[in-house]
PDB file of C-alpha atoms in Angstrom:
ATOM      1  CA  ASN A 186      -0.033  -0.017  -0.009  1.00  0.00           C
ATOM      2  CA  THR A 187       2.963   2.284  -0.571  1.00  0.00           C
ATOM      3  CA  GLY A 188       1.959   3.241  -4.108  1.00  0.00           C
ATOM      4  CA  GLU A 189       5.339   1.925  -5.272  1.00  0.00           C
ATOM      5  CA  GLN A 190       5.287   0.417  -8.821  1.00  0.00           C
ATOM      6  CA  LEU A 191       6.307  -3.186  -8.362  1.00  0.00           C
ATOM      7  CA  GLU A 192       6.238  -4.389 -11.943  1.00  0.00           C
ATOM      8  CA  PHE A 193       5.806  -3.075 -15.457  1.00  0.00           C
ATOM      9  CA  LYS A 194       4.331  -5.230 -18.215  1.00  0.00           C
ATOM     10  CA  GLN A 195       4.352  -4.216 -21.938  1.00  0.00           C
ATOM     11  CA  THR A 196       0.975  -4.552 -23.672  1.00  0.00           C
ATOM     12  CA  ASP A 197       0.041  -4.612 -27.329  1.00  0.00           C
ATOM     13  CA  HIS A 198      -1.568  -1.242 -28.009  1.00  0.00           C
ATOM     14  CA  ARG A 199      -2.797  -2.322 -31.399  1.00  0.00           C
ATOM     15  CA  ASN A 200      -5.149  -4.539 -29.489  1.00  0.00           C
ATOM     16  CA  PHE A 201      -7.854  -2.215 -28.150  1.00  0.00           C
ATOM     17  CA  SER A 202      -9.259  -4.974 -25.828  1.00  0.00           C
ATOM     18  CA  ASN A 203      -6.547  -3.864 -23.311  1.00  0.00           C
ATOM     19  CA  THR A 204      -8.079  -0.368 -23.204  1.00  0.00           C
ATOM     20  CA  VAL A 205     -10.187  -0.168 -20.008  1.00  0.00           C
ATOM     21  CA  ILE A 206     -13.301   2.112 -20.115  1.00  0.00           C
ATOM     22  CA  CYS A 207     -14.164   1.690 -16.499  1.00  0.00           C
ATOM     23  CA  GLY A 208     -13.643  -0.991 -13.828  1.00  0.00           C
ATOM     24  CA  ALA A 209     -14.356  -2.269 -10.330  1.00  0.00           C
ATOM     25  CA  TYR A 210     -12.367  -4.354  -7.938  1.00  0.00           C
ATOM     26  CA  ASP A 211     -13.924  -7.297  -6.100  1.00  0.00           C
ATOM     27  CA  SER A 212     -12.035  -7.586  -2.916  1.00  0.00           C
ATOM     28  CA  ASP A 213     -13.592 -10.915  -1.973  1.00  0.00           C
ATOM     29  CA  SER A 214     -12.129 -12.771  -4.951  1.00  0.00           C
ATOM     30  CA  ASP A 215      -9.235 -10.413  -5.676  1.00  0.00           C
ATOM     31  CA  THR A 216     -10.720  -9.899  -9.136  1.00  0.00           C
ATOM     32  CA  PHE A 217     -10.877  -6.820 -11.375  1.00  0.00           C
ATOM     33  CA  TYR A 218     -13.875  -6.350 -13.727  1.00  0.00           C
ATOM     34  CA  ALA A 219     -13.661  -3.894 -16.659  1.00  0.00           C
ATOM     35  CA  TYR A 220     -15.553  -2.758 -19.680  1.00  0.00           C
ATOM     36  CA  THR A 221     -13.133  -2.520 -22.524  1.00  0.00           C
ATOM     37  CA  TYR A 222     -13.162  -2.039 -26.301  1.00  0.00           C
ATOM     38  CA  ASN A 223     -12.994  -5.144 -28.443  1.00  0.00           C
ATOM     39  CA  ARG A 224      -9.732  -6.045 -30.269  1.00  0.00           C
ATOM     40  CA  ASN A 225     -10.447  -3.794 -33.218  1.00  0.00           C
ATOM     41  CA  GLY A 226     -11.866  -0.880 -31.111  1.00  0.00           C
ATOM     42  CA  ASN A 227     -15.218  -1.060 -32.841  1.00  0.00           C
ATOM     43  CA  GLY A 228     -17.251  -2.748 -30.075  1.00  0.00           C
ATOM     44  CA  TYR A 229     -17.351  -3.332 -26.396  1.00  0.00           C
ATOM     45  CA  MET A 230     -16.671  -6.260 -23.898  1.00  0.00           C
ATOM     46  CA  LEU A 231     -16.884  -7.088 -20.278  1.00  0.00           C
ATOM     47  CA  ARG A 232     -13.650  -8.584 -19.108  1.00  0.00           C
ATOM     48  CA  THR A 233     -12.045  -9.837 -15.915  1.00  0.00           C
ATOM     49  CA  ALA A 234      -8.523 -10.507 -14.424  1.00  0.00           C
ATOM     50  CA  SER A 235      -6.867 -11.449 -11.187  1.00  0.00           C
ATOM     51  CA  SER A 236      -5.379  -8.350  -9.571  1.00  0.00           C
ATOM     52  CA  ASP A 237      -1.942 -10.012  -9.693  1.00  0.00           C
ATOM     53  CA  ASP A 238      -2.041 -10.607 -13.468  1.00  0.00           C
ATOM     54  CA  MET A 239      -3.890  -7.679 -15.079  1.00  0.00           C
ATOM     55  CA  SER A 240      -2.299  -8.324 -18.430  1.00  0.00           C
ATOM     56  CA  ASN A 241      -4.083 -11.670 -18.646  1.00  0.00           C
ATOM     57  CA  MET A 242      -7.753 -10.505 -18.988  1.00  0.00           C
ATOM     58  CA  LYS A 243     -10.376 -13.078 -19.741  1.00  0.00           C
ATOM     59  CA  THR A 244     -13.528 -12.103 -21.650  1.00  0.00           C
ATOM     60  CA  ILE A 245     -16.916 -12.553 -19.956  1.00  0.00           C
ATOM     61  CA  ASN A 246     -19.033 -11.036 -22.747  1.00  0.00           C
ATOM     62  CA  ASP A 247     -17.702  -9.977 -26.141  1.00  0.00           C
ATOM     63  CA  GLN A 248     -20.947  -8.570 -27.469  1.00  0.00           C
ATOM     64  CA  VAL A 249     -21.769  -5.585 -25.127  1.00  0.00           C
ATOM     65  CA  SER A 250     -23.848  -2.980 -26.854  1.00  0.00           C
ATOM     66  CA  TYR A 251     -23.051   0.767 -26.299  1.00  0.00           C
ATOM     67  CA  ASN A 252     -26.419   1.101 -24.414  1.00  0.00           C
ATOM     68  CA  GLU A 253     -25.308  -1.603 -21.993  1.00  0.00           C
ATOM     69  CA  ILE A 254     -21.813  -0.325 -21.178  1.00  0.00           C
ATOM     70  CA  CYS A 255     -21.467   0.893 -17.620  1.00  0.00           C
ATOM     71  CA  LEU A 256     -19.586   4.206 -17.547  1.00  0.00           C
ATOM     72  CA  SER A 257     -19.388   3.826 -13.735  1.00  0.00           C
ATOM     73  CA  LEU A 258     -18.938   0.450 -12.027  1.00  0.00           C
ATOM     74  CA  ALA A 259     -18.706  -0.602  -8.351  1.00  0.00           C
ATOM     75  CA  TYR A 260     -18.502  -3.812  -6.384  1.00  0.00           C
ATOM     76  CA  ASN A 261     -20.694  -4.058  -3.234  1.00  0.00           C
ATOM     77  CA  PRO A 262     -18.907  -6.420  -0.805  1.00  0.00           C
ATOM     78  CA  ILE A 263     -21.986  -6.726   1.393  1.00  0.00           C
ATOM     79  CA  ASP A 264     -24.221  -8.426  -1.286  1.00  0.00           C
ATOM     80  CA  ARG A 265     -21.255  -9.392  -3.466  1.00  0.00           C
ATOM     81  CA  THR A 266     -22.741  -7.734  -6.510  1.00  0.00           C
ATOM     82  CA  LEU A 267     -21.442  -5.548  -9.331  1.00  0.00           C
ATOM     83  CA  TYR A 268     -23.485  -2.371  -9.892  1.00  0.00           C
ATOM     84  CA  GLY A 269     -23.142   0.341 -12.556  1.00  0.00           C
ATOM     85  CA  VAL A 270     -24.702   3.180 -14.463  1.00  0.00           C
ATOM     86  CA  THR A 271     -25.091   2.698 -18.177  1.00  0.00           C
ATOM     87  CA  THR A 272     -24.510   5.254 -20.973  1.00  0.00           C
ATOM     88  CA  GLY A 273     -28.274   5.986 -20.819  1.00  0.00           C
ATOM     89  CA  GLY A 274     -28.227   6.685 -17.074  1.00  0.00           C
ATOM     90  CA  LYS A 275     -29.777   3.421 -15.914  1.00  0.00           C
ATOM     91  CA  PHE A 276     -28.622   1.986 -12.559  1.00  0.00           C
ATOM     92  CA  VAL A 277     -28.072  -1.712 -13.118  1.00  0.00           C
ATOM     93  CA  LYS A 278     -26.904  -4.850 -11.539  1.00  0.00           C
ATOM     94  CA  VAL A 279     -24.143  -6.683 -13.620  1.00  0.00           C
ATOM     95  CA  ASN A 280     -23.969 -10.435 -13.708  1.00  0.00           C
ATOM     96  CA  ALA A 281     -20.311 -11.156 -13.161  1.00  0.00           C
ATOM     97  CA  GLU A 282     -20.633 -14.620 -14.837  1.00  0.00           C
ATOM     98  CA  ASN A 283     -22.136 -13.618 -18.189  1.00  0.00           C
ATOM     99  CA  GLY A 284     -22.193  -9.792 -18.299  1.00  0.00           C
ATOM    100  CA  ALA A 285     -25.991  -9.609 -18.443  1.00  0.00           C
ATOM    101  CA  ILE A 286     -27.406  -6.394 -16.902  1.00  0.00           C
ATOM    102  CA  THR A 287     -30.635  -6.010 -14.978  1.00  0.00           C
ATOM    103  CA  GLU A 288     -32.116  -2.536 -14.703  1.00  0.00           C
ATOM    104  CA  ILE A 289     -32.867  -1.562 -11.134  1.00  0.00           C
ATOM    105  CA  PHE A 290     -34.047   2.002 -11.901  1.00  0.00           C
ATOM    106  CA  ASP A 291     -33.581   4.942 -14.309  1.00  0.00           C
ATOM    107  CA  THR A 292     -31.580   7.669 -12.526  1.00  0.00           C
ATOM    108  CA  LYS A 293     -33.223  10.129 -14.964  1.00  0.00           C
ATOM    109  CA  ILE A 294     -29.795  11.952 -15.163  1.00  0.00           C
ATOM    110  CA  SER A 295     -28.424  13.017 -18.473  1.00  0.00           C
ATOM    111  CA  ILE A 296     -24.772  11.906 -18.202  1.00  0.00           C
ATOM    112  CA  ASP A 297     -21.952  12.521 -20.620  1.00  0.00           C
ATOM    113  CA  SER A 298     -19.870   9.718 -22.189  1.00  0.00           C
ATOM    114  CA  ASN A 299     -16.890   9.910 -19.885  1.00  0.00           C
ATOM    115  CA  PRO A 300     -16.347   7.151 -17.337  1.00  0.00           C
ATOM    116  CA  THR A 301     -16.613   8.322 -13.743  1.00  0.00           C
ATOM    117  CA  ALA A 302     -15.994   7.025 -10.173  1.00  0.00           C
ATOM    118  CA  MET A 303     -18.378   4.874  -8.212  1.00  0.00           C
ATOM    119  CA  ILE A 304     -17.868   2.995  -4.914  1.00  0.00           C
ATOM    120  CA  TYR A 305     -19.741   1.257  -2.137  1.00  0.00           C
ATOM    121  CA  SER A 306     -19.897   3.361   1.098  1.00  0.00           C
ATOM    122  CA  PRO A 307     -19.918   1.358   4.262  1.00  0.00           C
ATOM    123  CA  ALA A 308     -20.770   4.396   6.321  1.00  0.00           C
ATOM    124  CA  ASP A 309     -24.225   4.851   4.878  1.00  0.00           C
ATOM    125  CA  LYS A 310     -24.544   1.562   2.908  1.00  0.00           C
ATOM    126  CA  THR A 311     -25.055   3.265  -0.372  1.00  0.00           C
ATOM    127  CA  ILE A 312     -23.165   3.682  -3.622  1.00  0.00           C
ATOM    128  CA  LEU A 313     -21.394   6.965  -4.058  1.00  0.00           C
ATOM    129  CA  TRP A 314     -21.195   8.245  -7.655  1.00  0.00           C
ATOM    130  CA  ASN A 315     -19.393  11.063  -9.434  1.00  0.00           C
ATOM    131  CA  VAL A 316     -21.734  12.282 -12.178  1.00  0.00           C
ATOM    132  CA  ASN A 317     -20.655  14.213 -15.178  1.00  0.00           C
ATOM    133  CA  TYR A 318     -23.708  15.873 -16.806  1.00  0.00           C
ATOM    134  CA  THR A 319     -24.008  16.368 -20.606  1.00  0.00           C
ATOM    135  CA  SER A 320     -23.849  20.151 -19.707  1.00  0.00           C
ATOM    136  CA  GLY A 321     -20.163  19.726 -18.592  1.00  0.00           C
ATOM    137  CA  ILE A 322     -20.952  20.265 -14.916  1.00  0.00           C
ATOM    138  CA  ALA A 323     -20.213  17.528 -12.335  1.00  0.00           C
ATOM    139  CA  ALA A 324     -21.855  16.466  -9.071  1.00  0.00           C
ATOM    140  CA  PHE A 325     -21.633  13.928  -6.270  1.00  0.00           C
ATOM    141  CA  TYR A 326     -24.555  11.555  -5.790  1.00  0.00           C
ATOM    142  CA  SER A 327     -25.551   8.741  -3.327  1.00  0.00           C
ATOM    143  CA  ILE A 328     -27.491   5.752  -4.667  1.00  0.00           C
ATOM    144  CA  ASP A 329     -29.758   3.901  -2.401  1.00  0.00           C
ATOM    145  CA  ILE A 330     -30.053   0.385  -3.864  1.00  0.00           C
ATOM    146  CA  LYS A 331     -32.866  -0.817  -1.560  1.00  0.00           C
ATOM    147  CA  ASN A 332     -35.008   2.287  -2.159  1.00  0.00           C
ATOM    148  CA  LYS A 333     -34.120   2.596  -5.781  1.00  0.00           C
ATOM    149  CA  SER A 334     -33.278   6.262  -5.430  1.00  0.00           C
ATOM    150  CA  CYS A 335     -30.520   8.616  -6.468  1.00  0.00           C
ATOM    151  CA  THR A 336     -29.826  11.727  -4.297  1.00  0.00           C
ATOM    152  CA  LYS A 337     -27.500  14.623  -5.113  1.00  0.00           C
ATOM    153  CA  ILE A 338     -25.123  15.403  -2.276  1.00  0.00           C
ATOM    154  CA  GLU A 339     -23.281  18.325  -3.816  1.00  0.00           C
ATOM    155  CA  ASP A 340     -22.671  20.113  -7.127  1.00  0.00           C
ATOM    156  CA  TRP A 341     -19.053  20.143  -8.145  1.00  0.00           C
ATOM    157  CA  VAL A 342     -17.215  22.507 -10.462  1.00  0.00           C
ATOM    158  CA  GLU A 343     -16.218  21.107 -13.820  1.00  0.00           C
ATOM    159  CA  GLU A 344     -12.645  20.321 -12.715  1.00  0.00           C
ATOM    160  CA  GLU A 345     -13.891  17.925 -10.011  1.00  0.00           C
ATOM    161  CA  ARG A 346     -14.218  14.766 -11.979  1.00  0.00           C
ATOM    162  CA  TYR A 347     -12.915  11.514 -10.692  1.00  0.00           C
ATOM    163  CA  SER A 348     -12.269   8.236 -12.606  1.00  0.00           C
ATOM    164  CA  PHE A 349     -12.054   6.148  -9.397  1.00  0.00           C
ATOM    165  CA  PHE A 350     -12.690   6.209  -5.662  1.00  0.00           C
ATOM    166  CA  ALA A 351     -10.906   3.924  -3.131  1.00  0.00           C
ATOM    167  CA  CYS A 352     -12.022   2.777   0.289  1.00  0.00           C
ATOM    168  CA  ASN A 353      -9.985   0.633   2.603  1.00  0.00           C
ATOM    169  CA  ASP A 354     -12.404   0.708   5.488  1.00  0.00           C
ATOM    170  CA  PRO A 355     -12.671  -2.754   7.222  1.00  0.00           C
ATOM    171  CA  ALA A 356     -16.382  -2.110   7.609  1.00  0.00           C
ATOM    172  CA  ILE A 357     -16.854  -3.017   3.982  1.00  0.00           C
ATOM    173  CA  GLU A 358     -16.162  -6.639   4.635  1.00  0.00           C
ATOM    174  CA  GLY A 359     -19.098  -8.800   3.887  1.00  0.00           C
ATOM    175  CA  ASP A 360     -19.156 -10.730   7.196  1.00  0.00           C
ATOM    176  CA  ALA A 361     -18.122  -7.788   9.401  1.00  0.00           C
TER     177      ALA A 361
END
């Protein structure tokens, strides 16, 4: 946890499937899930890798449509589920086995096409989400899965955009 780079691996940059759009880390299985482009860069996939071998990603679903890509993705260690927000602003559950998504509710938020941060919050048992509106302004939201609601916490200036959040709170452990 020092931030020190332990290893460097060369990747084939002609293969767009190594280009991560957004991802989430499953601490229970030490697994990283990511939406990527396909090999040619003209489609999308859901892929996974062990955190100790990120260059060896395995494909879960190689036929993800643009409307099904999650631009924000988070793992909830309490219910051991991947959640995300699609390009159309739908809050969804992502099946980690086959990549199928199940809509939980429509956030009714017009988001831009940039990936943004999302993480489970053990303090209030919600998903925290950095939203980039199509207008160029950003905000910070809380998503209540149980009540199927999305609440704005604060407006942010345009420069406050995050691609990931991290939480090392032991309270996020599923059997805590």
